[in-house]
Each structure stands twice: as C-alpha cells, then as structure tokens.
C-alpha cells in the first residue's frame, strides 16, 4: 500500500532534501481572506499542509463565504505556487482520502509525459509530496494533538498558530527521463527580390499524430495528413513558379513540424531556435485539418474556419478576405476566432507559437467531427475537391503575403 506520491509535474531541479523539521502551514493558502503563511519564515524549509480549505462547522467555506469551495480546494498548483512564493522547498500535502486519490491518479502517475528539453521537465518550485493521513500521523508523532488544535482554530476562522514539527526526514525524488528525438522538416524557397528575400513567409502544418494505441492505428488523415499535403502542394507551386522565373519576392519556408499533439512542441522548438531571424519573419500561415465538412456546413462545403487573422495584423485579415473575394469565394467562418470561444482553437495549433512571438499568424481549419482523434480519421472521408479549393485559396493568400511591396504590419496590440 502506498502512503505517499510525487507527481512528475512537480519534479524539481533538486533531487534530494533533508531537514530536521517541518513547518505546519494550515491549508497552505495565501488569500486576502485567509493567509496560512502570515508571520511564517519557511525559506528553504518543508511545510506540511492539509488539502482543501477552512470550512465552518455549518459547512460554510471561509474564503467564499458560501457552501461553494474556492479554487484553493481543487487546484494543487495554486498551493504549490503559494508555498514556492514563500520560499518553501518541499510541500507535504495531507490527502484526507489518499486511497481514492492515488487510485484516480494512477494512470496519470505512471504514464509518460513529453516535453521539450529535459530542463523544462523539471519545475523550479517546491517538490510536492501527497501523503496519507497515516503517514501524516507518523510525521507529527507526539505533536499530532497540537496540529489538530491548530487546524481547528483555522476552521473556526481564528488566526493560524504556527507549529514546527520535530520531524527529521529525507526525501529523494528521481525523474525517469527518456530522450526522444523528433524532426521538423524545412523546405526553403529563396525569394527573388534582392532586398525582400531577407524576409520570410512561413507556411506550416504538423505531420505528427497519435500513433498506435494497443491495436488501434490512428490514421490522422484529416489531422493532419490534409494540412501536410496542402503545405507540400503550396511548396510545389512556389518552387514551380520559381523554376519558371516567376518565384516569390520574399522567401518562403514550408515547414512540417512535429510534436503538435504533445503540446505544439515542434513549432515551439522552431520559434525558440529559429533558422531564419524572427524579426524578418513576416507571417505564419498554418494549416491543420482541411477537407472534412462539419455539421454546420453540410449544405455549403465550400467554407473554411479562419482563426487568428486579425489578432496581430489588420492587413493580414484584409488580404485573406480580398484574395477570397477575388479568387476563391469560400465562406470564411470566423466563429472560432471569437476571443471567448470555449474551444480555444487559436491556442491549439502551431501558429500560436509564432503569434506568441509577435508574428502575425493565420490558421485554416475545417472544424471538428466525430472522427477527430479517433482511429476512424481515415482518408476516404476527405473531400479532395473541397480540400483542393481550400489549398488554392491558402496559396493565393500566401502568394500575396510573399509578393506585396510592404510586409504586413503588426498594428493590433495583443493581450
Ligand atoms: Zn492537428
């Protein structure tokens, strides 16, 4: 039977901790209504806290003043962050129902997570150790009554009283790290204009998907075989134009990125380690899922969701609209571009990493469907005529961005 658990999310840079005492810090909350750290000096020390938050006898939460708990009850990160801000190096958090909790956490605990670079995998904050009440009693030893009294005071809404446990402990946390290499694939078409060729238009699609789970193969035809093929077609069109002496004035980078499904990792890597200067990178055009028709557009399959076009540059938005009016005549659907859209698609594909660096980005997307992230996302469900029309439209917009006299301006202040 387990009595404690550490999560990967809170694996710290430091692997070993040892001390002679642990400071009791109530519920580990720093809220204007209730602050467990008031007057405590825990710099470099370990704290022991309860999960949850102070509740009155009548079941009223002291922070919200109602029967509804505050975010301090659900969000461990908030507590770890609060302890970190106070300088704590270790947080022992007592779980009232450790058995259930560890059962729920099991899958998450043993499954791997993928992140970019080993250092990023380690948090700079304190280590979090979730412990059972049995283990908490062991740590408290003869001082258990002191702690229970101190907790009762807090629940009654009185000022927290510090208790320092004489509890020598050693804690060792090791993170099993496996290195996986991934690749972004870059195709560069140098611009023809002696000056403008230093500027870059980047067209992206992610080429990774979910792989195999058990016997199930996740085909990812729409997500994102469709975007990958579209980018290849666009790259071919640019290369062909160049061959015929009519190449784009600005340079074009067609980039297929990896690790999107694990958290936009390939594009993150690129913007952190750019091959071409980001200051000279004019725009990112991103294609992720094109050629499927969602429910809303069953009657008019010539549509595309456009996301992000006006977030940093009004011009980008207008260029895409004018190319559409001139050549493509698709229905440009901006539903998912709404800032309060609950799907948050703007944050969910590779263009976002460019936008985060202040580079205008436009994202083309056909919307979700019943095969999204399922083995049934297969090729025969793609409407290739529709996909080709969308691909041409993206090409027109990209062509204009690569050829106009002035690079598009960033004129929208982003939040
Ligand atoms: Zn995708």
Short mmCIF file of C-alpha atoms and ligand atoms in Angstrom, two decimals:
data_model
loop_
_atom_site.label_atom_id
_atom_site.label_comp_id
_atom_site.label_asym_id
_atom_site.label_seq_id
_atom_site.Cartn_x
_atom_site.Cartn_y
_atom_site.Cartn_z
CA UNK A 1 0.00 0.00 0.00
CA UNK A 2 1.32 3.40 -0.94
CA UNK A 3 1.45 6.15 1.64
CA UNK A 4 2.78 8.98 -0.46
CA UNK A 5 3.08 10.02 -4.05
CA UNK A 6 5.01 12.58 -6.05
CA UNK A 7 3.85 13.70 -9.45
CA UNK A 8 6.05 14.28 -12.48
CA UNK A 9 4.54 17.71 -12.85
CA UNK A 10 6.26 18.71 -9.64
CA UNK A 11 9.57 17.01 -10.25
CA UNK A 12 12.06 19.62 -9.15
CA UNK A 13 15.55 20.55 -10.19
CA UNK A 14 16.77 19.42 -6.81
CA UNK A 15 16.54 15.69 -6.21
CA UNK A 16 17.37 15.39 -2.52
CA UNK A 17 16.05 17.14 0.51
CA UNK A 18 16.77 16.57 4.14
CA UNK A 19 15.89 18.54 7.27
CA UNK A 20 15.14 18.15 10.93
CA UNK A 21 11.79 19.90 11.00
CA UNK A 22 8.64 20.55 9.04
CA UNK A 23 6.51 23.65 9.49
CA UNK A 24 2.76 23.26 9.68
CA UNK A 25 1.12 25.80 7.39
CA UNK A 26 -2.59 25.08 7.75
CA UNK A 27 -4.13 24.68 4.31
CA UNK A 28 -1.24 26.36 2.52
CA UNK A 29 -3.43 29.23 1.35
CA UNK A 30 -2.45 32.83 0.64
CA UNK A 31 -5.71 34.60 0.08
CA UNK A 32 -6.78 38.07 1.18
CA UNK A 33 -9.48 36.33 3.28
CA UNK A 34 -7.15 33.76 4.77
CA UNK A 35 -3.36 33.56 4.81
CA UNK A 36 -1.69 30.50 6.32
CA UNK A 37 1.79 31.86 5.83
CA UNK A 38 1.34 35.08 7.78
CA UNK A 39 4.37 35.51 10.02
CA UNK A 40 5.99 32.23 8.98
CA UNK A 41 9.56 32.09 7.76
CA UNK A 42 9.86 28.97 5.66
CA UNK A 43 12.70 29.94 3.36
CA UNK A 44 14.29 26.68 2.18
CA UNK A 45 12.09 24.69 4.58
CA UNK A 46 9.50 21.96 4.24
CA UNK A 47 5.87 22.67 5.02
CA UNK A 48 3.05 20.31 5.80
CA UNK A 49 -0.43 21.38 4.79
CA UNK A 50 -3.91 19.94 4.50
CA UNK A 51 -5.68 19.65 1.20
CA UNK A 52 -8.87 21.67 0.91
CA UNK A 53 -9.61 24.90 2.76
CA UNK A 54 -11.11 26.15 6.01
CA UNK A 55 -14.77 25.24 6.48
CA UNK A 56 -17.02 26.26 9.34
CA UNK A 57 -18.94 23.68 11.38
CA UNK A 58 -22.03 24.52 9.37
CA UNK A 59 -20.23 23.68 6.13
CA UNK A 60 -19.59 27.25 5.04
CA UNK A 61 -16.29 27.84 3.26
CA UNK A 62 -14.46 30.70 4.91
CA UNK A 63 -12.97 32.07 1.68
CA UNK A 64 -16.10 32.13 -0.46
CA UNK A 65 -18.47 32.69 2.46
CA UNK A 66 -20.79 30.13 0.90
CA UNK A 67 -21.28 26.38 0.53
CA UNK A 68 -19.17 26.53 -2.63
CA UNK A 69 -15.46 25.83 -2.23
CA UNK A 70 -12.92 28.24 -3.71
CA UNK A 71 -10.29 27.29 -6.29
CA UNK A 72 -7.91 26.51 -3.41
CA UNK A 73 -9.77 23.25 -2.94
CA UNK A 74 -9.25 21.93 -6.47
CA UNK A 75 -6.04 23.48 -7.65
CA UNK A 76 -2.90 21.97 -6.13
CA UNK A 77 -0.74 24.04 -8.39
CA UNK A 78 -2.03 27.13 -6.67
CA UNK A 79 -0.92 25.77 -3.31
CA UNK A 80 2.47 24.68 -4.59
CA UNK A 81 2.93 28.08 -6.18
CA UNK A 82 1.93 29.86 -2.97
CA UNK A 83 4.42 27.75 -0.97
CA UNK A 84 7.08 28.46 -3.59
CA UNK A 85 6.49 32.19 -3.30
CA UNK A 86 7.15 31.86 0.42
CA UNK A 87 10.45 30.10 -0.34
CA UNK A 88 9.42 26.57 0.70
CA UNK A 89 11.43 23.72 -0.82
CA UNK A 90 9.05 20.84 -0.07
CA UNK A 91 5.29 20.68 0.37
CA UNK A 92 3.81 17.69 2.17
CA UNK A 93 0.11 17.77 1.45
CA UNK A 94 -2.17 15.57 3.54
CA UNK A 95 -4.91 13.92 1.49
CA UNK A 96 -7.97 13.01 3.54
CA UNK A 97 -8.78 10.10 1.22
CA UNK A 98 -5.40 9.08 -0.08
CA UNK A 99 -6.55 5.68 -1.31
CA UNK A 100 -9.18 7.08 -3.66
CA UNK A 101 -6.90 9.87 -4.78
CA UNK A 102 -3.99 7.59 -5.61
CA UNK A 103 -6.39 5.32 -7.50
CA UNK A 104 -7.61 8.23 -9.60
CA UNK A 105 -4.08 9.47 -10.14
CA UNK A 106 -2.64 6.09 -11.08
CA UNK A 107 -2.87 6.37 -14.84
CA UNK A 108 -1.56 9.88 -14.82
CA UNK A 109 1.26 8.89 -12.48
CA UNK A 110 2.65 6.00 -14.45
CA UNK A 111 2.08 7.29 -17.98
CA UNK A 112 4.85 9.32 -19.57
CA UNK A 113 4.59 12.98 -20.45
CA UNK A 114 6.54 14.57 -23.23
CA UNK A 115 8.14 17.97 -23.06
CA UNK A 116 10.72 19.92 -24.94
CA UNK A 117 14.15 19.57 -23.37
CA UNK A 118 14.93 17.89 -20.08
CA UNK A 119 15.26 21.08 -18.08
CA UNK A 120 11.75 22.11 -18.98
CA UNK A 121 10.55 18.86 -17.47
CA UNK A 122 11.67 19.98 -14.03
CA UNK A 123 9.85 22.62 -12.08
CA UNK A 124 11.66 25.40 -10.29
CA UNK A 125 9.12 25.42 -7.49
CA UNK A 126 8.97 23.24 -4.40
CA UNK A 127 8.58 19.46 -4.55
CA UNK A 128 5.06 18.27 -3.86
CA UNK A 129 4.55 15.07 -1.86
CA UNK A 130 0.98 14.00 -1.27
CA UNK A 131 0.75 11.88 1.83
CA UNK A 132 -1.83 9.69 3.56
CA UNK A 133 -3.24 10.59 6.95
CA UNK A 134 -1.34 7.59 8.35
CA UNK A 135 1.93 8.98 7.11
CA UNK A 136 0.99 12.44 8.36
CA UNK A 137 0.46 10.97 11.83
CA UNK A 138 3.91 9.37 11.65
CA UNK A 139 5.48 12.69 10.79
CA UNK A 140 3.57 14.51 13.52
CA UNK A 141 4.49 11.99 16.17
CA UNK A 142 3.79 13.31 19.67
CA UNK A 143 2.77 16.68 18.23
CA UNK A 144 -0.33 15.35 16.48
CA UNK A 145 -2.69 16.98 19.00
CA UNK A 146 -1.01 20.34 18.54
CA UNK A 147 -1.67 20.13 14.81
CA UNK A 148 -5.28 19.07 15.25
CA UNK A 149 -5.86 22.00 17.60
CA UNK A 150 -4.14 24.37 15.18
CA UNK A 151 -6.33 23.15 12.32
CA UNK A 152 -9.50 23.55 14.39
CA UNK A 153 -8.53 27.16 15.12
CA UNK A 154 -8.23 27.80 11.40
CA UNK A 155 -11.59 26.19 10.66
CA UNK A 156 -13.13 28.42 13.30
CA UNK A 157 -11.76 31.42 11.43
CA UNK A 158 -9.14 32.29 14.02
CA UNK A 159 -5.63 33.42 13.24
CA UNK A 160 -3.38 30.46 12.32
CA UNK A 161 -0.90 29.48 15.01
CA UNK A 162 2.46 28.17 13.84
CA UNK A 163 3.56 24.66 14.79
CA UNK A 164 7.01 23.40 13.92
CA UNK A 165 7.22 19.62 13.87
CA UNK A 166 10.39 17.98 15.03
CA UNK A 167 10.36 15.52 12.18
CA UNK A 168 13.69 14.59 10.63
CA UNK A 169 13.11 13.48 7.06
CA UNK A 170 14.95 12.61 3.88
CA UNK A 171 13.27 12.93 0.54
CA UNK A 172 14.70 11.71 -2.74
CA UNK A 173 12.82 12.25 -5.99
CA UNK A 174 14.08 10.91 -9.27
CA UNK A 175 12.60 11.62 -12.64
CA UNK A 176 12.90 8.86 -15.21
CA UNK A 177 13.89 10.66 -18.37
CA UNK A 178 13.92 9.14 -21.80
CA UNK A 179 15.22 11.18 -24.66
CA UNK A 180 13.21 11.10 -27.86
CA UNK A 181 14.39 12.91 -30.93
CA UNK A 182 11.93 14.49 -33.30
CA UNK A 183 12.42 16.45 -36.51
CA UNK A 184 10.84 19.40 -38.16
CA UNK A 185 11.14 19.25 -41.94
CA UNK A 186 12.04 22.53 -43.62
CA UNK A 187 11.84 23.43 -47.29
CA UNK A 188 13.23 26.83 -48.23
CA UNK A 189 12.38 28.71 -51.39
CA UNK A 190 14.62 31.73 -51.65
CA UNK A 191 12.91 34.95 -52.69
CA UNK A 192 13.77 36.65 -55.97
CA UNK A 193 13.88 40.24 -54.75
CA UNK A 194 17.40 41.20 -53.61
CA UNK A 195 16.03 43.13 -50.64
CA UNK A 196 12.76 41.40 -49.80
CA UNK A 197 14.28 37.93 -49.91
CA UNK A 198 15.60 38.50 -46.40
CA UNK A 199 12.01 38.49 -45.25
CA UNK A 200 10.27 35.21 -44.71
CA UNK A 201 6.77 33.81 -45.06
CA UNK A 202 6.39 30.56 -43.10
CA UNK A 203 3.75 28.00 -44.08
CA UNK A 204 3.28 25.21 -41.55
CA UNK A 205 1.39 22.01 -40.86
CA UNK A 206 2.12 19.42 -38.22
CA UNK A 207 2.95 15.96 -39.51
CA UNK A 208 2.72 14.01 -36.27
CA UNK A 209 -0.43 12.38 -34.99
CA UNK A 210 -1.37 10.00 -32.18
CA UNK A 211 0.38 6.87 -33.45
CA UNK A 212 -0.75 3.47 -32.32
CA UNK A 213 -2.58 2.65 -29.11
CA UNK A 214 -2.92 -1.05 -28.49
CA UNK A 215 -4.06 -2.48 -31.81
CA UNK A 216 -5.63 0.77 -32.95
CA UNK A 217 -3.87 2.79 -35.59
CA UNK A 218 -4.69 6.47 -35.51
CA UNK A 219 -4.60 7.32 -39.18
CA UNK A 220 -4.89 11.07 -38.87
CA UNK A 221 -5.90 11.59 -42.49
CA UNK A 222 -7.61 14.84 -41.67
CA UNK A 223 -5.46 15.60 -38.62
CA UNK A 224 -3.10 16.34 -40.18
CA UNK A 225 -2.40 14.42 -43.38
CA UNK A 226 -4.61 17.00 -45.04
CA UNK A 227 -2.61 20.00 -43.80
CA UNK A 228 0.70 18.30 -44.53
CA UNK A 229 -0.34 17.57 -48.13
CA UNK A 230 -1.67 21.09 -48.56
CA UNK A 231 1.64 22.60 -47.46
CA UNK A 232 3.52 20.27 -49.82
CA UNK A 233 1.27 21.34 -52.71
CA UNK A 234 1.78 25.00 -51.87
CA UNK A 235 5.55 24.48 -51.65
CA UNK A 236 5.50 22.75 -55.02
CA UNK A 237 3.56 25.63 -56.58
CA UNK A 238 6.09 28.16 -55.27
CA UNK A 239 9.00 26.03 -56.45
CA UNK A 240 7.43 25.64 -59.88
CA UNK A 241 6.87 29.40 -60.14
CA UNK A 242 10.50 29.94 -59.25
CA UNK A 243 11.63 27.42 -61.85
CA UNK A 244 9.71 29.40 -64.45
CA UNK A 245 11.38 32.62 -63.38
CA UNK A 246 8.33 33.93 -61.52
CA UNK A 247 9.28 32.98 -57.99
CA UNK A 248 8.05 34.88 -54.92
CA UNK A 249 9.84 38.10 -53.96
CA UNK A 250 10.07 37.20 -50.29
CA UNK A 251 11.49 33.87 -49.25
CA UNK A 252 9.06 31.12 -48.33
CA UNK A 253 9.67 28.46 -45.73
CA UNK A 254 7.43 25.41 -45.99
CA UNK A 255 7.78 23.68 -42.66
CA UNK A 256 6.25 20.45 -41.45
CA UNK A 257 6.50 20.36 -37.68
CA UNK A 258 6.46 17.51 -35.22
CA UNK A 259 5.08 17.03 -31.71
CA UNK A 260 1.98 19.16 -32.18
CA UNK A 261 -0.22 16.61 -30.47
CA UNK A 262 2.10 16.63 -27.45
CA UNK A 263 1.78 20.36 -26.93
CA UNK A 264 2.89 22.19 -30.11
CA UNK A 265 6.46 21.07 -29.42
CA UNK A 266 7.95 21.22 -32.93
CA UNK A 267 6.78 24.76 -33.57
CA UNK A 268 7.85 25.77 -30.08
CA UNK A 269 11.30 24.41 -30.79
CA UNK A 270 11.44 26.33 -34.06
CA UNK A 271 10.50 29.70 -32.58
CA UNK A 272 12.98 29.17 -29.76
CA UNK A 273 15.69 28.06 -32.20
CA UNK A 274 14.75 29.82 -35.42
CA UNK A 275 16.71 29.04 -38.56
CA UNK A 276 15.82 32.44 -40.01
CA UNK A 277 15.57 35.59 -37.85
CA UNK A 278 12.14 36.02 -36.27
CA UNK A 279 12.31 39.80 -36.83
CA UNK A 280 12.40 39.04 -40.54
CA UNK A 281 9.59 36.52 -40.30
CA UNK A 282 6.59 38.32 -41.71
CA UNK A 283 3.79 35.87 -41.14
CA UNK A 284 2.88 32.28 -40.35
CA UNK A 285 0.22 30.54 -42.39
CA UNK A 286 -0.83 27.36 -40.63
CA UNK A 287 -2.95 24.53 -41.97
CA UNK A 288 -4.37 21.95 -39.56
CA UNK A 289 -7.31 19.81 -40.75
CA UNK A 290 -8.80 20.76 -44.09
CA UNK A 291 -11.14 18.82 -46.38
CA UNK A 292 -13.70 17.46 -43.95
CA UNK A 293 -17.12 19.05 -43.75
CA UNK A 294 -18.56 19.74 -40.31
CA UNK A 295 -22.25 19.58 -39.38
CA UNK A 296 -22.76 23.31 -39.60
CA UNK A 297 -21.64 23.42 -43.25
CA UNK A 298 -23.21 20.26 -44.63
CA UNK A 299 -25.16 22.38 -47.11
CA UNK A 300 -22.20 24.51 -48.15
CA UNK A 301 -18.96 22.54 -48.13
CA UNK A 302 -17.00 25.46 -49.64
CA UNK A 303 -16.10 27.01 -46.32
CA UNK A 304 -13.13 27.33 -44.04
CA UNK A 305 -12.72 28.49 -40.47
CA UNK A 306 -10.23 31.31 -40.30
CA UNK A 307 -8.63 31.83 -36.94
CA UNK A 308 -6.19 34.46 -35.72
CA UNK A 309 -6.02 36.60 -38.87
CA UNK A 310 -6.91 39.85 -37.10
CA UNK A 311 -5.24 39.21 -33.77
CA UNK A 312 -1.99 40.96 -34.63
CA UNK A 313 -2.40 42.47 -38.08
CA UNK A 314 -5.45 44.05 -39.67
CA UNK A 315 -3.74 43.77 -43.04
CA UNK A 316 -3.40 40.02 -42.79
CA UNK A 317 -7.12 39.74 -42.21
CA UNK A 318 -7.95 42.04 -45.13
CA UNK A 319 -5.54 40.32 -47.53
CA UNK A 320 -7.08 36.94 -46.83
CA UNK A 321 -10.56 38.39 -47.38
CA UNK A 322 -9.62 40.13 -50.60
CA UNK A 323 -7.90 37.05 -52.04
CA UNK A 324 -11.02 35.11 -51.22
CA UNK A 325 -13.28 37.70 -52.86
CA UNK A 326 -11.07 37.79 -55.93
CA UNK A 327 -10.36 34.08 -56.46
CA UNK A 328 -11.74 31.56 -54.02
CA UNK A 329 -15.26 32.55 -52.91
CA UNK A 330 -15.22 30.33 -49.87
CA UNK A 331 -17.36 31.05 -46.88
CA UNK A 332 -14.85 32.40 -44.37
CA UNK A 333 -16.22 31.39 -40.99
CA UNK A 334 -14.82 33.36 -38.04
CA UNK A 335 -16.78 31.56 -35.32
CA UNK A 336 -13.68 30.10 -33.72
CA UNK A 337 -11.81 33.36 -33.93
CA UNK A 338 -14.01 34.84 -31.19
CA UNK A 339 -11.80 35.62 -28.23
CA UNK A 340 -14.23 33.98 -25.84
CA UNK A 341 -14.69 30.85 -27.93
CA UNK A 342 -14.62 27.99 -25.42
CA UNK A 343 -12.76 25.66 -27.83
CA UNK A 344 -9.71 27.95 -27.73
CA UNK A 345 -8.58 26.76 -31.18
CA UNK A 346 -6.46 29.88 -31.51
CA UNK A 347 -4.20 28.47 -28.80
CA UNK A 348 -4.32 24.91 -30.09
CA UNK A 349 -2.22 24.67 -33.20
CA UNK A 350 1.27 25.62 -34.27
CA UNK A 351 0.61 29.17 -35.47
CA UNK A 352 0.12 30.08 -31.80
CA UNK A 353 3.83 29.79 -31.09
CA UNK A 354 4.52 32.31 -33.85
CA UNK A 355 1.79 34.64 -32.60
CA UNK A 356 3.28 34.41 -29.12
CA UNK A 357 6.46 35.85 -30.59
CA UNK A 358 4.50 38.73 -32.10
CA UNK A 359 4.44 37.31 -35.62
CA UNK A 360 1.04 37.65 -37.34
CA UNK A 361 -0.46 34.22 -37.92
CA UNK A 362 -3.45 32.86 -39.76
CA UNK A 363 -4.85 29.41 -39.16
CA UNK A 364 -7.05 27.45 -41.59
CA UNK A 365 -9.22 24.70 -40.13
CA UNK A 366 -12.32 22.72 -41.18
CA UNK A 367 -13.75 22.30 -37.68
CA UNK A 368 -14.15 19.16 -35.65
CA UNK A 369 -16.08 15.97 -36.40
CA UNK A 370 -16.91 12.56 -34.95
CA UNK A 371 -13.61 11.04 -36.16
CA UNK A 372 -11.44 13.69 -34.51
CA UNK A 373 -8.59 11.95 -32.64
CA UNK A 374 -10.04 8.53 -33.37
CA UNK A 375 -8.69 5.62 -35.43
CA UNK A 376 -11.56 6.34 -37.85
CA UNK A 377 -9.97 9.57 -39.13
CA UNK A 378 -9.35 7.86 -42.47
CA UNK A 379 -8.56 9.07 -45.96
CA UNK A 380 -11.78 8.18 -47.79
CA UNK A 381 -13.64 10.64 -45.60
CA UNK A 382 -11.68 13.58 -47.02
CA UNK A 383 -13.43 15.59 -49.70
CA UNK A 384 -10.49 16.19 -52.03
CA UNK A 385 -12.30 18.68 -54.26
CA UNK A 386 -13.06 20.85 -51.28
CA UNK A 387 -9.56 20.36 -49.93
CA UNK A 388 -8.03 21.44 -53.25
CA UNK A 389 -10.17 24.60 -53.35
CA UNK A 390 -9.08 25.46 -49.81
CA UNK A 391 -5.47 24.68 -50.69
CA UNK A 392 -5.63 27.06 -53.65
CA UNK A 393 -7.11 29.75 -51.50
CA UNK A 394 -4.32 29.38 -48.93
CA UNK A 395 -1.85 29.58 -51.79
CA UNK A 396 -3.34 32.86 -53.09
CA UNK A 397 -3.15 34.43 -49.66
CA UNK A 398 0.39 33.16 -49.11
CA UNK A 399 1.43 34.35 -52.57
CA UNK A 400 0.15 37.86 -51.87
CA UNK A 401 1.92 37.93 -48.49
CA UNK A 402 5.16 36.91 -50.16
CA UNK A 403 4.93 39.38 -53.04
CA UNK A 404 3.39 42.65 -51.90
CA UNK A 405 5.64 45.72 -51.71
CA UNK A 406 5.44 46.22 -47.94
CA UNK A 407 5.50 43.47 -45.38
CA UNK A 408 2.27 43.34 -43.39
CA UNK A 409 2.32 45.49 -40.27
CA UNK A 410 1.65 44.45 -36.73
CA UNK A 411 -0.94 47.04 -35.68
CA UNK A 412 -3.01 45.23 -33.08
CA UNK A 413 -1.82 45.21 -29.51
CA UNK A 414 -2.19 41.67 -28.25
CA UNK A 415 -3.13 40.90 -24.69
ZN1 LIG B 1 -3.97 18.81 -35.65
#
